[in-house]
């Protein structure tokens, strides 16, 4: 008769959260998380407070605070919408708005349900051309199609992986890779952000409308990559996504809350740079240009840590989440 | 100044749930859901009650029932574990067990937290070789590598799409496709189920242990395809996944509930065939061998319905969920 599994042994059931280490490590085949833990301090890149949105929802039914932190994308991605978002945050525009839609395996969406709240002055109308960035305008060197390395590959070093190409087996792009800590997909000469879990995007009406940034959503299910290049991605949730992903699903069409009392009030959304210095959350991400990230990405694509039997031999870009961690103190 | 978007227009923000139709349809470019709605009755395949697990959780804090329905995979996939699962269900073994782990962007897992409950007699020890099925043993004709068709493709007919090959741009498989209503990936001559959102798998200890089926989990985030071929997939949640995906995340390592009072009690898990006939839920899935599914899959890969600007030109297999619907009456 089979023994029941100990809960401790069940902790071996793979790992997704970058902050956790595998219980049993093999030195020659560390888990992705163990690799990240070995990164040198200089491989972690501080995130500027002006790149962080701090969203406070009303406390939950037990009175617990619910804070969600969003990292905004760097230039040259989606900057028109991001400028608008900074203006909206500075105007405290979202205070008193709400989460209005929670659709399973899809999105959580928030904004002004009344549709009557006046927007701040000076918001830009961002053209559809901004959904993508021309390759030549990217901060990286021109991309090379470089298959991911393996532990057995003597060429696995930082120089060989400059392009950080993850894969050219991506149905949504000619190839996918990382730029300055962000997953992107490139088709022909155009690069766009990708809709991975936790990505934050801009709600819009039908084309040619592109949205202002007042209506936002985040992905809480399988990456809906068919949205890439069709709608603006402006950032990602880096802390507190569970406060969104665990919300009751809306019973209306597309997961909208039919019962208005179910909408989750948003107390405030602030740029971290507007908070008192002592209250500003501090985060850093693992540079996607360093050797540790290259090894981490390879380990995500080829799991050889003890739980696994068969390395996949590849990974889709949304299955290589960029490690982000909070910095405490100082 | 930009007008705020009406909630009604926001319903155009793409669609994931197969049961919903796009508000505005273009006849020449219907949405995937509209295509499904046009399927002929004979394209829907009834699911046998013995292929359905009905899981009742304790009522929620407001006294609402929480029922989850799971469809089990057909032969030749994972049958050893599925035989065990039927024995466990017939023995009412899960009654009084609980959901013990909820890890964001990963899994919900359930079973006997005490680790002391005796298993029923007669469970099989299933070998690792059963994680995959040899191509020659599949019920379909031998697979052809056929790129998905498009609306402009005169060869888009049922005969040309016999193999239902979705894509050969899959980092986890040589190609991915559908067999008898299930997404699978094939590498060399071996085919395995894939860990899409809602897939149900068998918790195990380290290899060579393969799990009995007493400990189960379902995917509530981005498809963790690195688990394919490493752990058994036995089915998928076809109704009620929101009762699992909206659970509070566990605060312990890997999302286990440290506070035992947070575990969600499971009242019962029954095969639908064991329920009184009048209580047996009835479901059907859209045949993946028919013309409608081929068109639906193509539309998922090439969204040309009004909200979209740029068709993706491809899709990963987990972004083509097989339509399943409840049958009422009779």
PDB file of N, CA, C and O in Angstrom, chain B residues 84-124:
ATOM      1  N   UNK B  84      -6.969   4.385  -9.861  1.00  0.00           N
ATOM      2  CA  UNK B  84      -6.829   4.633  -8.417  1.00  0.00           C
ATOM      3  C   UNK B  84      -7.811   5.698  -7.950  1.00  0.00           C
ATOM      4  O   UNK B  84      -8.435   5.567  -6.886  1.00  0.00           O
ATOM      5  N   UNK B  85      -7.918   6.755  -8.724  1.00  0.00           N
ATOM      6  CA  UNK B  85      -8.807   7.853  -8.334  1.00  0.00           C
ATOM      7  C   UNK B  85     -10.252   7.371  -8.254  1.00  0.00           C
ATOM      8  O   UNK B  85     -11.007   7.747  -7.347  1.00  0.00           O
ATOM      9  N   UNK B  86     -10.646   6.522  -9.183  1.00  0.00           N
ATOM     10  CA  UNK B  86     -12.022   5.994  -9.107  1.00  0.00           C
ATOM     11  C   UNK B  86     -12.200   5.159  -7.838  1.00  0.00           C
ATOM     12  O   UNK B  86     -13.253   5.245  -7.183  1.00  0.00           O
ATOM     13  N   UNK B  87     -11.187   4.377  -7.483  1.00  0.00           N
ATOM     14  CA  UNK B  87     -11.285   3.582  -6.248  1.00  0.00           C
ATOM     15  C   UNK B  87     -11.372   4.503  -5.034  1.00  0.00           C
ATOM     16  O   UNK B  87     -12.141   4.256  -4.098  1.00  0.00           O
ATOM     17  N   UNK B  88     -10.556   5.556  -5.027  1.00  0.00           N
ATOM     18  CA  UNK B  88     -10.579   6.494  -3.903  1.00  0.00           C
ATOM     19  C   UNK B  88     -11.942   7.168  -3.792  1.00  0.00           C
ATOM     20  O   UNK B  88     -12.491   7.331  -2.704  1.00  0.00           O
ATOM     21  N   UNK B  89     -12.505   7.540  -4.943  1.00  0.00           N
ATOM     22  CA  UNK B  89     -13.816   8.188  -4.928  1.00  0.00           C
ATOM     23  C   UNK B  89     -14.891   7.204  -4.450  1.00  0.00           C
ATOM     24  O   UNK B  89     -15.759   7.559  -3.646  1.00  0.00           O
ATOM     25  N   UNK B  90     -14.827   5.976  -4.931  1.00  0.00           N
ATOM     26  CA  UNK B  90     -15.825   4.974  -4.523  1.00  0.00           C
ATOM     27  C   UNK B  90     -15.730   4.664  -3.040  1.00  0.00           C
ATOM     28  O   UNK B  90     -16.729   4.330  -2.406  1.00  0.00           O
ATOM     29  N   UNK B  91     -14.521   4.770  -2.495  1.00  0.00           N
ATOM     30  CA  UNK B  91     -14.324   4.534  -1.065  1.00  0.00           C
ATOM     31  C   UNK B  91     -14.648   5.770  -0.230  1.00  0.00           C
ATOM     32  O   UNK B  91     -14.498   5.747   0.991  1.00  0.00           O
ATOM     33  N   UNK B  92     -15.073   6.856  -0.900  1.00  0.00           N
ATOM     34  CA  UNK B  92     -15.347   8.126  -0.211  1.00  0.00           C
ATOM     35  C   UNK B  92     -14.124   8.580   0.584  1.00  0.00           C
ATOM     36  O   UNK B  92     -14.249   9.204   1.633  1.00  0.00           O
ATOM     37  N   UNK B  93     -12.950   8.287   0.057  1.00  0.00           N
ATOM     38  CA  UNK B  93     -11.722   8.494   0.807  1.00  0.00           C
ATOM     39  C   UNK B  93     -11.446   9.966   1.102  1.00  0.00           C
ATOM     40  O   UNK B  93     -10.867  10.325   2.117  1.00  0.00           O
ATOM     41  N   UNK B  94     -11.834  10.855   0.179  1.00  0.00           N
ATOM     42  CA  UNK B  94     -11.513  12.267   0.374  1.00  0.00           C
ATOM     43  C   UNK B  94     -12.459  12.975   1.335  1.00  0.00           C
ATOM     44  O   UNK B  94     -12.195  14.119   1.714  1.00  0.00           O
ATOM     45  N   UNK B  95     -13.550  12.300   1.715  1.00  0.00           N
ATOM     46  CA  UNK B  95     -14.477  12.944   2.649  1.00  0.00           C
ATOM     47  C   UNK B  95     -13.717  13.293   3.930  1.00  0.00           C
ATOM     48  O   UNK B  95     -13.108  12.419   4.550  1.00  0.00           O
ATOM     49  N   UNK B  96     -13.759  14.526   4.326  1.00  0.00           N
ATOM     50  CA  UNK B  96     -13.059  14.941   5.530  1.00  0.00           C
ATOM     51  C   UNK B  96     -11.614  15.344   5.303  1.00  0.00           C
ATOM     52  O   UNK B  96     -10.930  15.748   6.246  1.00  0.00           O
ATOM     53  N   UNK B  97     -11.139  15.244   4.076  1.00  0.00           N
ATOM     54  CA  UNK B  97      -9.794  15.772   3.791  1.00  0.00           C
ATOM     55  C   UNK B  97      -9.933  17.269   3.501  1.00  0.00           C
ATOM     56  O   UNK B  97     -10.968  17.877   3.773  1.00  0.00           O
ATOM     57  N   UNK B  98      -8.905  17.868   2.951  1.00  0.00           N
ATOM     58  CA  UNK B  98      -8.958  19.324   2.834  1.00  0.00           C
ATOM     59  C   UNK B  98      -8.043  19.843   1.737  1.00  0.00           C
ATOM     60  O   UNK B  98      -7.162  19.142   1.239  1.00  0.00           O
ATOM     61  N   UNK B  99      -8.295  21.095   1.377  1.00  0.00           N
ATOM     62  CA  UNK B  99      -7.370  21.843   0.527  1.00  0.00           C
ATOM     63  C   UNK B  99      -6.307  22.413   1.449  1.00  0.00           C
ATOM     64  O   UNK B  99      -6.632  23.143   2.398  1.00  0.00           O
ATOM     65  N   UNK B 100      -5.070  22.071   1.178  1.00  0.00           N
ATOM     66  CA  UNK B 100      -3.978  22.390   2.096  1.00  0.00           C
ATOM     67  C   UNK B 100      -2.971  23.395   1.566  1.00  0.00           C
ATOM     68  O   UNK B 100      -2.115  23.873   2.311  1.00  0.00           O
ATOM     69  N   UNK B 101      -3.067  23.655   0.270  1.00  0.00           N
ATOM     70  CA  UNK B 101      -2.053  24.508  -0.349  1.00  0.00           C
ATOM     71  C   UNK B 101      -2.678  25.349  -1.454  1.00  0.00           C
ATOM     72  O   UNK B 101      -3.405  24.808  -2.300  1.00  0.00           O
ATOM     73  N   UNK B 102      -2.413  26.639  -1.425  1.00  0.00           N
ATOM     74  CA  UNK B 102      -2.838  27.535  -2.501  1.00  0.00           C
ATOM     75  C   UNK B 102      -1.658  28.466  -2.768  1.00  0.00           C
ATOM     76  O   UNK B 102      -1.353  29.355  -1.961  1.00  0.00           O
ATOM     77  N   UNK B 103      -0.992  28.222  -3.875  1.00  0.00           N
ATOM     78  CA  UNK B 103       0.199  29.015  -4.210  1.00  0.00           C
ATOM     79  C   UNK B 103      -0.118  29.870  -5.428  1.00  0.00           C
ATOM     80  O   UNK B 103      -0.504  29.337  -6.489  1.00  0.00           O
ATOM     81  N   UNK B 104       0.032  31.160  -5.283  1.00  0.00           N
ATOM     82  CA  UNK B 104      -0.329  32.082  -6.361  1.00  0.00           C
ATOM     83  C   UNK B 104       0.451  31.777  -7.632  1.00  0.00           C
ATOM     84  O   UNK B 104       1.627  31.429  -7.602  1.00  0.00           O
ATOM     85  N   UNK B 105      -0.254  31.923  -8.759  1.00  0.00           N
ATOM     86  CA  UNK B 105       0.347  31.660 -10.073  1.00  0.00           C
ATOM     87  C   UNK B 105       0.936  30.255 -10.137  1.00  0.00           C
ATOM     88  O   UNK B 105       1.921  30.015 -10.815  1.00  0.00           O
ATOM     89  N   UNK B 106       0.268  29.335  -9.439  1.00  0.00           N
ATOM     90  CA  UNK B 106       0.788  27.969  -9.510  1.00  0.00           C
ATOM     91  C   UNK B 106      -0.309  26.934  -9.297  1.00  0.00           C
ATOM     92  O   UNK B 106      -0.951  26.555 -10.258  1.00  0.00           O
ATOM     93  N   UNK B 107      -0.525  26.466  -8.092  1.00  0.00           N
ATOM     94  CA  UNK B 107      -1.468  25.376  -7.884  1.00  0.00           C
ATOM     95  C   UNK B 107      -2.310  25.540  -6.634  1.00  0.00           C
ATOM     96  O   UNK B 107      -1.947  26.246  -5.703  1.00  0.00           O
ATOM     97  N   UNK B 108      -3.455  24.858  -6.667  1.00  0.00           N
ATOM     98  CA  UNK B 108      -4.227  24.536  -5.476  1.00  0.00           C
ATOM     99  C   UNK B 108      -4.101  23.029  -5.291  1.00  0.00           C
ATOM    100  O   UNK B 108      -4.274  22.275  -6.253  1.00  0.00           O
ATOM    101  N   UNK B 109      -3.810  22.595  -4.120  1.00  0.00           N
ATOM    102  CA  UNK B 109      -3.521  21.183  -3.860  1.00  0.00           C
ATOM    103  C   UNK B 109      -4.349  20.678  -2.691  1.00  0.00           C
ATOM    104  O   UNK B 109      -4.551  21.395  -1.706  1.00  0.00           O
ATOM    105  N   UNK B 110      -4.824  19.434  -2.795  1.00  0.00           N
ATOM    106  CA  UNK B 110      -5.660  18.906  -1.724  1.00  0.00           C
ATOM    107  C   UNK B 110      -5.371  17.438  -1.451  1.00  0.00           C
ATOM    108  O   UNK B 110      -4.836  16.727  -2.293  1.00  0.00           O
ATOM    109  N   UNK B 111      -5.787  17.013  -0.255  1.00  0.00           N
ATOM    110  CA  UNK B 111      -5.587  15.630   0.162  1.00  0.00           C
ATOM    111  C   UNK B 111      -5.652  15.529   1.673  1.00  0.00           C
ATOM    112  O   UNK B 111      -6.226  16.387   2.337  1.00  0.00           O
ATOM    113  N   UNK B 112      -5.045  14.471   2.177  1.00  0.00           N
ATOM    114  CA  UNK B 112      -5.102  14.198   3.607  1.00  0.00           C
ATOM    115  C   UNK B 112      -3.939  14.859   4.338  1.00  0.00           C
ATOM    116  O   UNK B 112      -2.813  14.375   4.301  1.00  0.00           O
ATOM    117  N   UNK B 113      -4.226  15.941   5.012  1.00  0.00           N
ATOM    118  CA  UNK B 113      -3.173  16.699   5.680  1.00  0.00           C
ATOM    119  C   UNK B 113      -2.583  15.931   6.862  1.00  0.00           C
ATOM    120  O   UNK B 113      -1.437  16.145   7.237  1.00  0.00           O
ATOM    121  N   UNK B 114      -3.357  15.037   7.445  1.00  0.00           N
ATOM    122  CA  UNK B 114      -2.847  14.306   8.604  1.00  0.00           C
ATOM    123  C   UNK B 114      -1.794  13.275   8.206  1.00  0.00           C
ATOM    124  O   UNK B 114      -0.988  12.852   9.035  1.00  0.00           O
ATOM    125  N   UNK B 115      -1.840  12.853   6.967  1.00  0.00           N
ATOM    126  CA  UNK B 115      -0.924  11.834   6.460  1.00  0.00           C
ATOM    127  C   UNK B 115      -1.101  10.504   7.169  1.00  0.00           C
ATOM    128  O   UNK B 115      -0.222   9.638   7.140  1.00  0.00           O
ATOM    129  N   UNK B 116      -2.222  10.306   7.797  1.00  0.00           N
ATOM    130  CA  UNK B 116      -2.425   9.072   8.556  1.00  0.00           C
ATOM    131  C   UNK B 116      -3.577   8.232   8.033  1.00  0.00           C
ATOM    132  O   UNK B 116      -3.783   7.111   8.478  1.00  0.00           O
ATOM    133  N   UNK B 117      -4.306   8.787   7.082  1.00  0.00           N
ATOM    134  CA  UNK B 117      -5.514   8.095   6.641  1.00  0.00           C
ATOM    135  C   UNK B 117      -5.129   6.913   5.763  1.00  0.00           C
ATOM    136  O   UNK B 117      -4.435   7.079   4.755  1.00  0.00           O
ATOM    137  N   UNK B 118      -5.591   5.747   6.109  1.00  0.00           N
ATOM    138  CA  UNK B 118      -5.255   4.553   5.344  1.00  0.00           C
ATOM    139  C   UNK B 118      -5.876   4.624   3.962  1.00  0.00           C
ATOM    140  O   UNK B 118      -7.045   5.014   3.797  1.00  0.00           O
ATOM    141  N   UNK B 119      -5.097   4.247   2.974  1.00  0.00           N
ATOM    142  CA  UNK B 119      -5.609   4.213   1.609  1.00  0.00           C
ATOM    143  C   UNK B 119      -6.439   2.954   1.393  1.00  0.00           C
ATOM    144  O   UNK B 119      -6.285   1.963   2.105  1.00  0.00           O
ATOM    145  N   UNK B 120      -7.330   2.980   0.435  1.00  0.00           N
ATOM    146  CA  UNK B 120      -8.096   1.776   0.123  1.00  0.00           C
ATOM    147  C   UNK B 120      -7.183   0.659  -0.391  1.00  0.00           C
ATOM    148  O   UNK B 120      -6.073   0.931  -0.875  1.00  0.00           O
ATOM    149  N   UNK B 121      -7.664  -0.548  -0.294  1.00  0.00           N
ATOM    150  CA  UNK B 121      -6.917  -1.676  -0.852  1.00  0.00           C
ATOM    151  C   UNK B 121      -6.945  -1.617  -2.375  1.00  0.00           C
ATOM    152  O   UNK B 121      -7.870  -1.088  -2.977  1.00  0.00           O
ATOM    153  N   UNK B 122      -5.917  -2.194  -2.944  1.00  0.00           N
ATOM    154  CA  UNK B 122      -5.969  -2.432  -4.384  1.00  0.00           C
ATOM    155  C   UNK B 122      -5.481  -1.295  -5.257  1.00  0.00           C
ATOM    156  O   UNK B 122      -5.625  -1.355  -6.479  1.00  0.00           O
ATOM    157  N   UNK B 123      -4.879  -0.263  -4.666  1.00  0.00           N
ATOM    158  CA  UNK B 123      -4.360   0.814  -5.514  1.00  0.00           C
ATOM    159  C   UNK B 123      -3.113   0.319  -6.244  1.00  0.00           C
ATOM    160  O   UNK B 123      -2.321  -0.444  -5.703  1.00  0.00           O
ATOM    161  N   UNK B 124      -2.959   0.805  -7.461  1.00  0.00           N
ATOM    162  CA  UNK B 124      -1.815   0.404  -8.276  1.00  0.00           C
ATOM    163  C   UNK B 124      -0.621   1.300  -7.994  1.00  0.00           C
ATOM    164  O   UNK B 124      -0.777   2.469  -7.637  1.00  0.00           O
TER     165      UNK B 124
END
